[in-house]
Amino acid sequence: MLSGIKVVEFEGLGPGPFAAMMLADLGAEVIVIQRPGPANPTMGEHNMLDRGKRAVVLDLKLPKGFAAARALVNDADALIEGLRPGVMERLGLGPEAFAHTNPKLVYGRMTGWGQDGPRAHTAGHDYNYIATSGALWYASTPGDVPLTPPTIVGDIGGGALYLVAGILAGILNATRTGQGTVVDAAIVDGSAHMMALFMAMAGGGNVSKTRGRSLLDGPPWGRVYPCADGAYLSVQCLEPQFYAIFLDQMGLSDDPDFADQYDRAQWPNQTARLAEIFSGQPVSHWAALFAGTDACVAPVLDPWSAKDDPHMAARAVWSEGQGVLQPAPAPRFGGIAPQPASIPERGADTETVLQDLETRGLL
C-alpha cells in the first residue's frame, strides 16, 4: 500500500520504532539510523520492531555520519524520532534544518508529554502518561489497582498508532499542497483521544466518576473471571440479546437475580454468583459450553497459546520467525497475504545505503 514512500527513523525505544515497523509492514521503505555500539539489551538479539527495515549505523557526531543522515532525510517523505524535545535541534537535525532542502518532509515526533507544556522535558513511561490523560482510571474492577496490558494503551495505542495516522495524513497533505508538516504525537494526547468512545456514553448516563459504576467498567457481564484451573475467562455480553444467550447457556434465564441486566444495585450480587459458578469448572469446560454462540465469552490466552487457537491459527496471526514469536502485519488488504518481513542484523545495510547515496550524488 505504501510502495514508493520513504521513511527515515532515528533509533529509539517503544512507540517510535513500532510506528516505523507498521509503516514498513504497509510497504514503505524504512531506513533506521542506529547508534554505534550494541543494541539496547531489553530488545534481545533480534529486534522485532526492526523487521522490514534497512539498518544503517551512523555516528551523528562525526561529519560523515551527520552528512549521511541529512542526505537520507532530504531523500525521504517522512522522518520519525522519539527523543526529548530539543535534542534533534541540538544535533542540527530539527525540522528547520530541512525546511528548504526538503519542504515536503513530514517530520514525525514521538514523545510522552508532547513538544510543549510543563512536563515536556521530564521523563515518563506508559503508565504515567495514561494516568495523567485519564485513560488509566477505569482500567480495573472496583477496589482493584488500575492496571492495563504493558505498553498497549499508551505507547502503542495513544502513541505509535497516532504517529502513523499523523504521518500518513501529512504525506497525503504534502502530495496535495507540496508542503510538509511537523507531527506532534504525544501519548497523553492520543490516549485521551482514545477515551472518546467511552466518554461518548456519558450523555446517556452510562459513565460515572466512580470506578465500577459505568457501563463498561464494572458490570458482572463485562469482566474477567478465574476458573477452577487458575485460567481466566472473559465475559462481555453488553447488548441485551447477547446477555440473554449468555444466561441461557449458563442456565440462569429464569433466575430473578439476573433478570435486570442494567440494575447497578444488583451488580455486586450477580458478580459474586458468577464468580462462584465459574470457579467450579476449568476454563476448557466454559470454552466448550460457549463455543459457537453469541454469548460473547472467550478464554484469556497468552500469546503462545493464542498462536495455536483455531481462529488465530486459521488467520496466521502469530508466527515464529528468527527465534521470536511475532504478530502478522495489520490491517489486511485484499489479495495480499500478511507475512512478516525479515529482521535485519544491526547495521546490516550501512554499506549499501551509503553507496547508493554516493551513486546518486546525494552524499
mmCIF file of C-alpha atoms in Angstrom:
data_model
loop_
_atom_site.group_PDB
_atom_site.id
_atom_site.type_symbol
_atom_site.label_atom_id
_atom_site.label_comp_id
_atom_site.label_asym_id
_atom_site.label_seq_id
_atom_site.Cartn_x
_atom_site.Cartn_y
_atom_site.Cartn_z
ATOM 1 C CA MET A 1 0.000 0.000 0.000
ATOM 2 C CA LEU A 2 2.854 2.419 0.748
ATOM 3 C CA SER A 3 5.212 1.327 -2.009
ATOM 4 C CA GLY A 4 7.390 4.282 -3.033
ATOM 5 C CA ILE A 5 7.122 6.046 0.335
ATOM 6 C CA LYS A 6 10.476 6.577 2.059
ATOM 7 C CA VAL A 7 10.773 6.917 5.835
ATOM 8 C CA VAL A 8 13.880 7.593 7.917
ATOM 9 C CA GLU A 9 13.729 6.531 11.569
ATOM 10 C CA PHE A 10 16.203 7.677 14.192
ATOM 11 C CA GLU A 11 16.691 4.733 16.525
ATOM 12 C CA GLY A 12 14.761 4.863 19.772
ATOM 13 C CA LEU A 13 12.663 2.701 22.054
ATOM 14 C CA GLY A 14 8.975 1.814 22.095
ATOM 15 C CA PRO A 15 6.334 3.652 20.104
ATOM 16 C CA GLY A 16 8.596 5.323 17.521
ATOM 17 C CA PRO A 17 10.145 2.057 16.286
ATOM 18 C CA PHE A 18 6.701 0.400 16.394
ATOM 19 C CA ALA A 19 5.258 3.145 14.182
ATOM 20 C CA ALA A 20 8.136 2.730 11.737
ATOM 21 C CA MET A 21 7.651 -1.053 11.735
ATOM 22 C CA MET A 22 3.978 -0.599 10.939
ATOM 23 C CA LEU A 23 4.814 1.686 8.011
ATOM 24 C CA ALA A 24 7.305 -0.945 6.800
ATOM 25 C CA ASP A 25 4.618 -3.629 7.198
ATOM 26 C CA LEU A 26 2.416 -1.475 4.943
ATOM 27 C CA GLY A 27 5.084 -1.392 2.257
ATOM 28 C CA ALA A 28 7.070 1.775 2.925
ATOM 29 C CA GLU A 29 10.851 1.766 2.543
ATOM 30 C CA VAL A 30 12.083 2.414 6.089
ATOM 31 C CA ILE A 31 15.721 3.085 6.904
ATOM 32 C CA VAL A 32 16.526 3.054 10.611
ATOM 33 C CA ILE A 33 19.598 5.044 11.639
ATOM 34 C CA GLN A 34 21.203 3.224 14.543
ATOM 35 C CA ARG A 35 23.833 4.416 17.000
ATOM 36 C CA PRO A 36 27.305 2.862 17.027
ATOM 37 C CA GLY A 37 27.674 0.124 19.600
ATOM 38 C CA PRO A 38 25.484 -2.724 20.798
ATOM 39 C CA ALA A 39 21.703 -2.697 20.680
ATOM 40 C CA ASN A 40 19.614 -1.958 23.745
ATOM 41 C CA PRO A 41 19.693 -5.212 25.754
ATOM 42 C CA THR A 42 15.966 -5.072 26.537
ATOM 43 C CA MET A 43 15.114 -5.883 22.916
ATOM 44 C CA GLY A 44 17.136 -9.085 22.520
ATOM 45 C CA GLU A 45 19.349 -10.227 19.655
ATOM 46 C CA HIS A 46 16.649 -9.827 17.012
ATOM 47 C CA ASN A 47 14.571 -6.699 17.490
ATOM 48 C CA MET A 48 11.173 -7.500 16.001
ATOM 49 C CA LEU A 49 10.419 -3.788 15.666
ATOM 50 C CA ASP A 50 13.149 -3.570 13.004
ATOM 51 C CA ARG A 51 11.501 -6.104 10.710
ATOM 52 C CA GLY A 52 11.197 -4.971 7.116
ATOM 53 C CA LYS A 53 13.608 -2.053 7.650
ATOM 54 C CA ARG A 54 17.092 -1.339 6.310
ATOM 55 C CA ALA A 55 19.518 -0.880 9.182
ATOM 56 C CA VAL A 56 22.277 1.736 8.984
ATOM 57 C CA VAL A 57 24.760 2.574 11.739
ATOM 58 C CA LEU A 58 25.831 6.242 11.737
ATOM 59 C CA ASP A 59 27.749 8.310 14.251
ATOM 60 C CA LEU A 60 25.920 11.625 14.110
ATOM 61 C CA LYS A 61 28.767 13.347 15.968
ATOM 62 C CA LEU A 62 31.114 12.735 13.054
ATOM 63 C CA PRO A 63 30.891 14.890 9.889
ATOM 64 C CA LYS A 64 30.439 11.869 7.605
ATOM 65 C CA GLY A 65 27.692 10.362 9.751
ATOM 66 C CA PHE A 66 25.906 13.693 10.092
ATOM 67 C CA ALA A 67 26.121 14.325 6.335
ATOM 68 C CA ALA A 68 24.761 10.850 5.571
ATOM 69 C CA ALA A 69 21.841 11.355 7.958
ATOM 70 C CA ARG A 70 20.978 14.682 6.320
ATOM 71 C CA ALA A 71 21.171 13.122 2.867
ATOM 72 C CA LEU A 72 18.835 10.299 3.874
ATOM 73 C CA VAL A 73 16.286 12.723 5.354
ATOM 74 C CA ASN A 74 16.453 15.009 2.322
ATOM 75 C CA ASP A 75 15.541 11.984 0.187
ATOM 76 C CA ALA A 76 12.657 10.891 2.430
ATOM 77 C CA ASP A 77 8.929 11.528 2.612
ATOM 78 C CA ALA A 78 8.834 11.256 6.391
ATOM 79 C CA LEU A 79 11.065 11.177 9.457
ATOM 80 C CA ILE A 80 10.427 9.531 12.819
ATOM 81 C CA GLU A 81 12.221 10.489 16.029
ATOM 82 C CA GLY A 82 11.406 9.829 19.668
ATOM 83 C CA LEU A 83 13.905 11.948 21.581
ATOM 84 C CA ARG A 84 13.100 14.595 24.175
ATOM 85 C CA PRO A 85 12.068 17.987 22.766
ATOM 86 C CA GLY A 86 15.062 19.978 21.565
ATOM 87 C CA VAL A 87 17.520 17.090 21.156
ATOM 88 C CA MET A 88 17.171 16.827 17.373
ATOM 89 C CA GLU A 89 17.543 20.614 17.112
ATOM 90 C CA ARG A 90 20.787 20.455 19.092
ATOM 91 C CA LEU A 91 22.015 17.779 16.706
ATOM 92 C CA GLY A 92 21.260 20.090 13.792
ATOM 93 C CA LEU A 93 18.541 17.752 12.533
ATOM 94 C CA GLY A 94 15.361 19.534 13.659
ATOM 95 C CA PRO A 95 12.510 20.437 11.291
ATOM 96 C CA GLU A 96 14.035 23.817 10.420
ATOM 97 C CA ALA A 97 17.151 22.111 9.066
ATOM 98 C CA PHE A 98 15.099 20.615 6.236
ATOM 99 C CA ALA A 99 12.627 23.433 5.609
ATOM 100 C CA HIS A 100 14.338 24.452 2.367
ATOM 101 C CA THR A 101 16.111 21.263 1.296
ATOM 102 C CA ASN A 102 13.030 19.021 1.694
ATOM 103 C CA PRO A 103 9.935 21.214 2.111
ATOM 104 C CA LYS A 104 7.541 18.250 1.674
ATOM 105 C CA LEU A 105 9.062 16.377 4.622
ATOM 106 C CA VAL A 106 6.593 15.079 7.223
ATOM 107 C CA TYR A 107 8.517 15.288 10.492
ATOM 108 C CA GLY A 108 7.092 12.761 12.963
ATOM 109 C CA ARG A 109 7.865 13.438 16.626
ATOM 110 C CA MET A 110 7.001 10.792 19.229
ATOM 111 C CA THR A 111 7.001 11.782 22.900
ATOM 112 C CA GLY A 112 5.053 11.017 26.026
ATOM 113 C CA TRP A 113 4.198 14.563 27.119
ATOM 114 C CA GLY A 114 4.354 16.409 23.794
ATOM 115 C CA GLN A 115 6.642 19.091 22.404
ATOM 116 C CA ASP A 116 5.459 21.727 24.883
ATOM 117 C CA GLY A 117 3.784 22.045 28.268
ATOM 118 C CA PRO A 118 5.111 21.915 31.867
ATOM 119 C CA ARG A 119 6.178 18.264 31.643
ATOM 120 C CA ALA A 120 7.557 18.290 28.102
ATOM 121 C CA HIS A 121 11.162 17.854 29.224
ATOM 122 C CA THR A 122 10.591 15.366 32.053
ATOM 123 C CA ALA A 123 10.878 11.596 31.852
ATOM 124 C CA GLY A 124 7.878 9.279 31.949
ATOM 125 C CA HIS A 125 6.544 5.935 30.839
ATOM 126 C CA ASP A 126 3.327 4.360 29.612
ATOM 127 C CA TYR A 127 1.540 4.245 32.989
ATOM 128 C CA ASN A 128 2.470 7.864 33.776
ATOM 129 C CA TYR A 129 1.082 9.195 30.505
ATOM 130 C CA ILE A 130 -2.207 7.293 30.603
ATOM 131 C CA ALA A 131 -2.603 8.077 34.310
ATOM 132 C CA THR A 132 -2.389 11.786 33.513
ATOM 133 C CA SER A 133 -4.619 11.604 30.430
ATOM 134 C CA GLY A 134 -7.470 9.826 32.234
ATOM 135 C CA ALA A 135 -7.147 6.598 30.274
ATOM 136 C CA LEU A 136 -5.907 4.550 33.251
ATOM 137 C CA TRP A 137 -8.749 5.496 35.607
ATOM 138 C CA TYR A 138 -11.257 2.829 34.543
ATOM 139 C CA ALA A 139 -8.670 0.095 33.944
ATOM 140 C CA SER A 140 -9.668 -2.255 36.753
ATOM 141 C CA THR A 141 -12.587 -3.731 38.591
ATOM 142 C CA PRO A 142 -13.913 -1.924 41.695
ATOM 143 C CA GLY A 143 -11.454 -1.918 44.559
ATOM 144 C CA ASP A 144 -8.534 -3.149 42.457
ATOM 145 C CA VAL A 145 -5.431 -1.196 41.477
ATOM 146 C CA PRO A 146 -5.778 0.315 37.951
ATOM 147 C CA LEU A 147 -3.721 -1.807 35.581
ATOM 148 C CA THR A 148 -3.529 -2.236 31.809
ATOM 149 C CA PRO A 149 -1.563 -4.541 29.475
ATOM 150 C CA PRO A 150 2.017 -3.207 29.382
ATOM 151 C CA THR A 151 2.704 -0.643 26.602
ATOM 152 C CA ILE A 152 -0.526 -1.254 24.692
ATOM 153 C CA VAL A 153 -2.795 1.596 25.810
ATOM 154 C CA GLY A 154 -0.138 4.301 25.999
ATOM 155 C CA ASP A 155 2.952 3.529 23.930
ATOM 156 C CA ILE A 156 1.155 1.761 21.108
ATOM 157 C CA GLY A 157 -2.479 2.917 21.196
ATOM 158 C CA GLY A 158 -2.035 6.538 22.228
ATOM 159 C CA GLY A 159 1.445 6.909 20.765
ATOM 160 C CA ALA A 160 2.582 4.792 17.820
ATOM 161 C CA LEU A 161 -0.778 4.463 16.083
ATOM 162 C CA TYR A 162 -1.440 8.185 16.313
ATOM 163 C CA LEU A 163 2.024 8.850 14.912
ATOM 164 C CA VAL A 164 1.285 6.531 11.977
ATOM 165 C CA ALA A 165 -2.041 8.276 11.341
ATOM 166 C CA GLY A 166 -0.373 11.673 11.562
ATOM 167 C CA ILE A 167 2.418 10.731 9.167
ATOM 168 C CA LEU A 168 0.003 9.280 6.619
ATOM 169 C CA ALA A 169 -2.207 12.378 6.851
ATOM 170 C CA GLY A 170 0.882 14.569 6.484
ATOM 171 C CA ILE A 171 2.062 12.670 3.403
ATOM 172 C CA LEU A 172 -1.361 12.988 1.786
ATOM 173 C CA ASN A 173 -1.383 16.709 2.515
ATOM 174 C CA ALA A 174 2.172 17.141 1.207
ATOM 175 C CA THR A 175 1.201 15.332 -2.010
ATOM 176 C CA ARG A 176 -1.680 17.762 -2.464
ATOM 177 C CA THR A 177 -0.011 21.005 -1.360
ATOM 178 C CA GLY A 178 3.729 20.410 -1.692
ATOM 179 C CA GLN A 179 4.163 21.430 1.934
ATOM 180 C CA GLY A 180 5.330 19.170 4.731
ATOM 181 C CA THR A 181 4.446 19.439 8.408
ATOM 182 C CA VAL A 182 5.545 18.552 11.927
ATOM 183 C CA VAL A 183 3.525 15.786 13.581
ATOM 184 C CA ASP A 184 3.468 16.227 17.365
ATOM 185 C CA ALA A 185 2.334 12.774 18.539
ATOM 186 C CA ALA A 186 2.109 12.834 22.334
ATOM 187 C CA ILE A 187 0.953 9.777 24.247
ATOM 188 C CA VAL A 188 -1.061 11.932 26.651
ATOM 189 C CA ASP A 189 -2.938 13.422 23.685
ATOM 190 C CA GLY A 190 -3.576 10.142 21.916
ATOM 191 C CA SER A 191 -4.610 8.166 24.987
ATOM 192 C CA ALA A 192 -7.032 10.936 25.982
ATOM 193 C CA HIS A 193 -8.418 10.942 22.424
ATOM 194 C CA MET A 194 -8.951 7.182 22.670
ATOM 195 C CA MET A 195 -11.320 7.853 25.566
ATOM 196 C CA ALA A 196 -13.811 9.442 23.138
ATOM 197 C CA LEU A 197 -15.859 6.259 22.637
ATOM 198 C CA PHE A 198 -16.096 5.614 26.368
ATOM 199 C CA MET A 199 -16.860 9.247 27.201
ATOM 200 C CA ALA A 200 -19.485 9.429 24.460
ATOM 201 C CA MET A 201 -21.613 7.198 26.677
ATOM 202 C CA ALA A 202 -21.659 9.893 29.372
ATOM 203 C CA GLY A 203 -24.505 11.574 27.521
ATOM 204 C CA GLY A 204 -26.669 8.551 28.222
ATOM 205 C CA GLY A 205 -25.740 8.493 31.894
ATOM 206 C CA ASN A 206 -23.520 5.436 31.437
ATOM 207 C CA VAL A 207 -20.226 6.943 32.637
ATOM 208 C CA SER A 208 -19.561 7.595 36.313
ATOM 209 C CA LYS A 209 -16.568 9.178 38.044
ATOM 210 C CA THR A 210 -16.715 6.229 40.443
ATOM 211 C CA ARG A 211 -14.955 3.138 39.110
ATOM 212 C CA GLY A 212 -17.198 0.131 38.772
ATOM 213 C CA ARG A 213 -20.355 2.151 38.141
ATOM 214 C CA SER A 214 -20.022 2.790 34.406
ATOM 215 C CA LEU A 215 -21.485 0.628 31.691
ATOM 216 C CA LEU A 216 -18.146 -0.823 30.602
ATOM 217 C CA ASP A 217 -16.002 -0.946 33.731
ATOM 218 C CA GLY A 218 -17.900 -2.825 36.428
ATOM 219 C CA PRO A 219 -20.896 -4.926 35.394
ATOM 220 C CA PRO A 220 -20.855 -8.674 36.066
ATOM 221 C CA TRP A 221 -21.328 -9.322 32.362
ATOM 222 C CA GLY A 222 -18.260 -7.246 31.463
ATOM 223 C CA ARG A 223 -15.210 -8.587 33.279
ATOM 224 C CA VAL A 224 -12.757 -11.479 33.620
ATOM 225 C CA TYR A 225 -13.342 -14.436 35.969
ATOM 226 C CA PRO A 226 -10.877 -17.036 37.321
ATOM 227 C CA CYS A 227 -11.742 -20.666 36.678
ATOM 228 C CA ALA A 228 -11.074 -23.849 38.663
ATOM 229 C CA ASP A 229 -7.738 -24.499 36.939
ATOM 230 C CA GLY A 230 -6.371 -20.999 37.540
ATOM 231 C CA ALA A 231 -7.048 -19.900 33.955
ATOM 232 C CA TYR A 232 -9.309 -16.965 33.116
ATOM 233 C CA LEU A 233 -12.493 -16.363 31.147
ATOM 234 C CA SER A 234 -13.560 -13.058 29.601
ATOM 235 C CA VAL A 235 -17.253 -12.134 29.562
ATOM 236 C CA GLN A 236 -18.680 -9.062 27.838
ATOM 237 C CA CYS A 237 -22.248 -9.601 26.682
ATOM 238 C CA LEU A 238 -23.129 -5.906 26.614
ATOM 239 C CA GLU A 239 -26.243 -5.945 24.425
ATOM 240 C CA PRO A 240 -29.495 -7.497 25.762
ATOM 241 C CA GLN A 241 -29.711 -10.113 23.014
ATOM 242 C CA PHE A 242 -26.217 -11.390 23.819
ATOM 243 C CA TYR A 243 -26.892 -11.242 27.564
ATOM 244 C CA ALA A 244 -29.968 -13.432 27.001
ATOM 245 C CA ILE A 245 -27.851 -16.025 25.200
ATOM 246 C CA PHE A 246 -25.285 -15.889 27.991
ATOM 247 C CA LEU A 247 -27.941 -16.542 30.649
ATOM 248 C CA ASP A 248 -29.432 -19.370 28.600
ATOM 249 C CA GLN A 249 -26.059 -21.113 28.263
ATOM 250 C CA MET A 250 -25.460 -20.673 31.997
ATOM 251 C CA GLY A 251 -28.915 -21.983 32.933
ATOM 252 C CA LEU A 252 -29.803 -18.658 34.538
ATOM 253 C CA SER A 253 -32.547 -17.420 32.207
ATOM 254 C CA ASP A 254 -35.248 -17.808 34.868
ATOM 255 C CA ASP A 255 -33.160 -16.675 37.815
ATOM 256 C CA PRO A 256 -34.667 -13.449 39.262
ATOM 257 C CA ASP A 257 -31.245 -12.246 40.409
ATOM 258 C CA PHE A 258 -30.222 -11.818 36.773
ATOM 259 C CA ALA A 259 -33.498 -10.502 35.375
ATOM 260 C CA ASP A 260 -32.424 -6.839 35.186
ATOM 261 C CA GLN A 261 -29.143 -6.582 33.292
ATOM 262 C CA TYR A 262 -28.626 -2.859 33.937
ATOM 263 C CA ASP A 263 -29.661 -2.628 37.597
ATOM 264 C CA ARG A 264 -26.426 -1.444 39.197
ATOM 265 C CA ALA A 265 -27.718 -2.324 42.656
ATOM 266 C CA GLN A 266 -27.733 -5.987 41.591
ATOM 267 C CA TRP A 267 -24.232 -5.997 40.103
ATOM 268 C CA PRO A 268 -22.292 -6.954 43.276
ATOM 269 C CA ASN A 269 -24.546 -9.947 43.963
ATOM 270 C CA GLN A 270 -24.559 -11.020 40.302
ATOM 271 C CA THR A 271 -20.767 -10.750 40.182
ATOM 272 C CA ALA A 272 -20.332 -12.871 43.305
ATOM 273 C CA ARG A 273 -22.630 -15.579 41.990
ATOM 274 C CA LEU A 274 -20.966 -15.721 38.581
ATOM 275 C CA ALA A 275 -17.531 -15.819 40.207
ATOM 276 C CA GLU A 276 -18.602 -18.807 42.294
ATOM 277 C CA ILE A 277 -20.045 -20.621 39.274
ATOM 278 C CA PHE A 278 -17.042 -20.026 37.018
ATOM 279 C CA SER A 279 -14.607 -21.109 39.743
ATOM 280 C CA GLY A 280 -16.259 -24.533 39.837
ATOM 281 C CA GLN A 281 -15.046 -25.692 36.399
ATOM 282 C CA PRO A 282 -11.820 -25.425 34.355
ATOM 283 C CA VAL A 283 -11.674 -22.912 31.516
ATOM 284 C CA SER A 284 -11.892 -25.734 28.940
ATOM 285 C CA HIS A 285 -15.384 -26.548 30.228
ATOM 286 C CA TRP A 286 -16.570 -22.977 29.727
ATOM 287 C CA ALA A 287 -14.858 -22.653 26.353
ATOM 288 C CA ALA A 288 -16.702 -25.750 25.134
ATOM 289 C CA LEU A 289 -20.004 -24.532 26.583
ATOM 290 C CA PHE A 290 -19.888 -21.180 24.808
ATOM 291 C CA ALA A 291 -18.197 -22.312 21.581
ATOM 292 C CA GLY A 292 -20.089 -21.150 18.505
ATOM 293 C CA THR A 293 -22.571 -18.994 20.458
ATOM 294 C CA ASP A 294 -23.089 -15.220 20.518
ATOM 295 C CA ALA A 295 -22.725 -15.076 24.289
ATOM 296 C CA CYS A 296 -19.514 -13.015 23.909
ATOM 297 C CA VAL A 297 -17.374 -15.239 26.127
ATOM 298 C CA ALA A 298 -13.757 -16.280 25.443
ATOM 299 C CA PRO A 299 -10.803 -17.727 27.384
ATOM 300 C CA VAL A 300 -7.898 -15.411 28.191
ATOM 301 C CA LEU A 301 -4.859 -16.689 26.254
ATOM 302 C CA ASP A 302 -1.188 -15.827 26.442
ATOM 303 C CA PRO A 303 0.414 -15.043 23.049
ATOM 304 C CA TRP A 304 1.987 -18.513 22.763
ATOM 305 C CA SER A 305 -1.372 -20.189 23.377
ATOM 306 C CA ALA A 306 -3.091 -17.696 21.070
ATOM 307 C CA LYS A 307 -0.852 -18.890 18.232
ATOM 308 C CA ASP A 308 -2.483 -22.322 18.437
ATOM 309 C CA ASP A 309 -6.074 -21.121 18.855
ATOM 310 C CA PRO A 310 -8.074 -22.409 15.839
ATOM 311 C CA HIS A 311 -9.280 -18.961 14.793
ATOM 312 C CA MET A 312 -5.904 -17.278 15.251
ATOM 313 C CA ALA A 313 -4.128 -20.160 13.519
ATOM 314 C CA ALA A 314 -6.543 -20.013 10.576
ATOM 315 C CA ARG A 315 -5.701 -16.337 10.092
ATOM 316 C CA ALA A 316 -1.977 -16.939 10.773
ATOM 317 C CA VAL A 317 -1.931 -14.067 13.252
ATOM 318 C CA TRP A 318 1.102 -15.306 15.218
ATOM 319 C CA SER A 319 4.221 -16.969 13.823
ATOM 320 C CA GLU A 320 7.723 -17.947 14.890
ATOM 321 C CA GLY A 321 10.438 -16.201 12.917
ATOM 322 C CA GLN A 322 14.160 -15.697 13.577
ATOM 323 C CA GLY A 323 13.712 -17.061 17.064
ATOM 324 C CA VAL A 324 10.929 -14.699 18.153
ATOM 325 C CA LEU A 325 7.154 -15.001 18.303
ATOM 326 C CA GLN A 326 5.709 -12.149 16.258
ATOM 327 C CA PRO A 327 2.320 -10.959 15.023
ATOM 328 C CA ALA A 328 1.438 -10.655 11.361
ATOM 329 C CA PRO A 329 1.148 -7.179 9.822
ATOM 330 C CA ALA A 330 -2.225 -5.485 10.244
ATOM 331 C CA PRO A 331 -4.615 -4.356 8.866
ATOM 332 C CA ARG A 332 -5.063 -6.686 5.906
ATOM 333 C CA PHE A 333 -5.718 -5.824 2.278
ATOM 334 C CA GLY A 334 -7.481 -7.848 -0.380
ATOM 335 C CA GLY A 335 -5.167 -10.151 -2.329
ATOM 336 C CA ILE A 336 -2.133 -9.537 -0.108
ATOM 337 C CA ALA A 337 -1.025 -12.225 2.346
ATOM 338 C CA PRO A 338 0.196 -10.629 5.610
ATOM 339 C CA GLN A 339 3.673 -12.106 6.010
ATOM 340 C CA PRO A 340 6.173 -10.581 8.482
ATOM 341 C CA ALA A 341 9.363 -9.377 6.818
ATOM 342 C CA SER A 342 12.810 -10.428 8.000
ATOM 343 C CA ILE A 343 14.626 -8.683 10.857
ATOM 344 C CA PRO A 344 17.975 -7.190 9.766
ATOM 345 C CA GLU A 345 21.164 -7.558 11.720
ATOM 346 C CA ARG A 346 22.330 -4.350 13.367
ATOM 347 C CA GLY A 347 23.882 -2.077 10.727
ATOM 348 C CA ALA A 348 23.453 -4.707 8.026
ATOM 349 C CA ASP A 349 22.647 -2.196 5.269
ATOM 350 C CA THR A 350 25.111 0.573 6.128
ATOM 351 C CA GLU A 351 27.450 -0.017 3.214
ATOM 352 C CA THR A 352 24.796 -0.473 0.517
ATOM 353 C CA VAL A 353 22.731 2.529 1.668
ATOM 354 C CA LEU A 354 25.725 4.874 1.778
ATOM 355 C CA GLN A 355 26.936 3.583 -1.579
ATOM 356 C CA ASP A 356 23.528 4.306 -3.077
ATOM 357 C CA LEU A 357 23.611 7.877 -1.746
ATOM 358 C CA GLU A 358 27.025 8.434 -3.292
ATOM 359 C CA THR A 359 25.978 6.894 -6.613
ATOM 360 C CA ARG A 360 23.022 9.249 -6.827
ATOM 361 C CA GLY A 361 25.137 12.250 -5.879
ATOM 362 C CA LEU A 362 23.301 12.844 -2.615
ATOM 363 C CA LEU A 363 26.360 12.373 -0.416
#
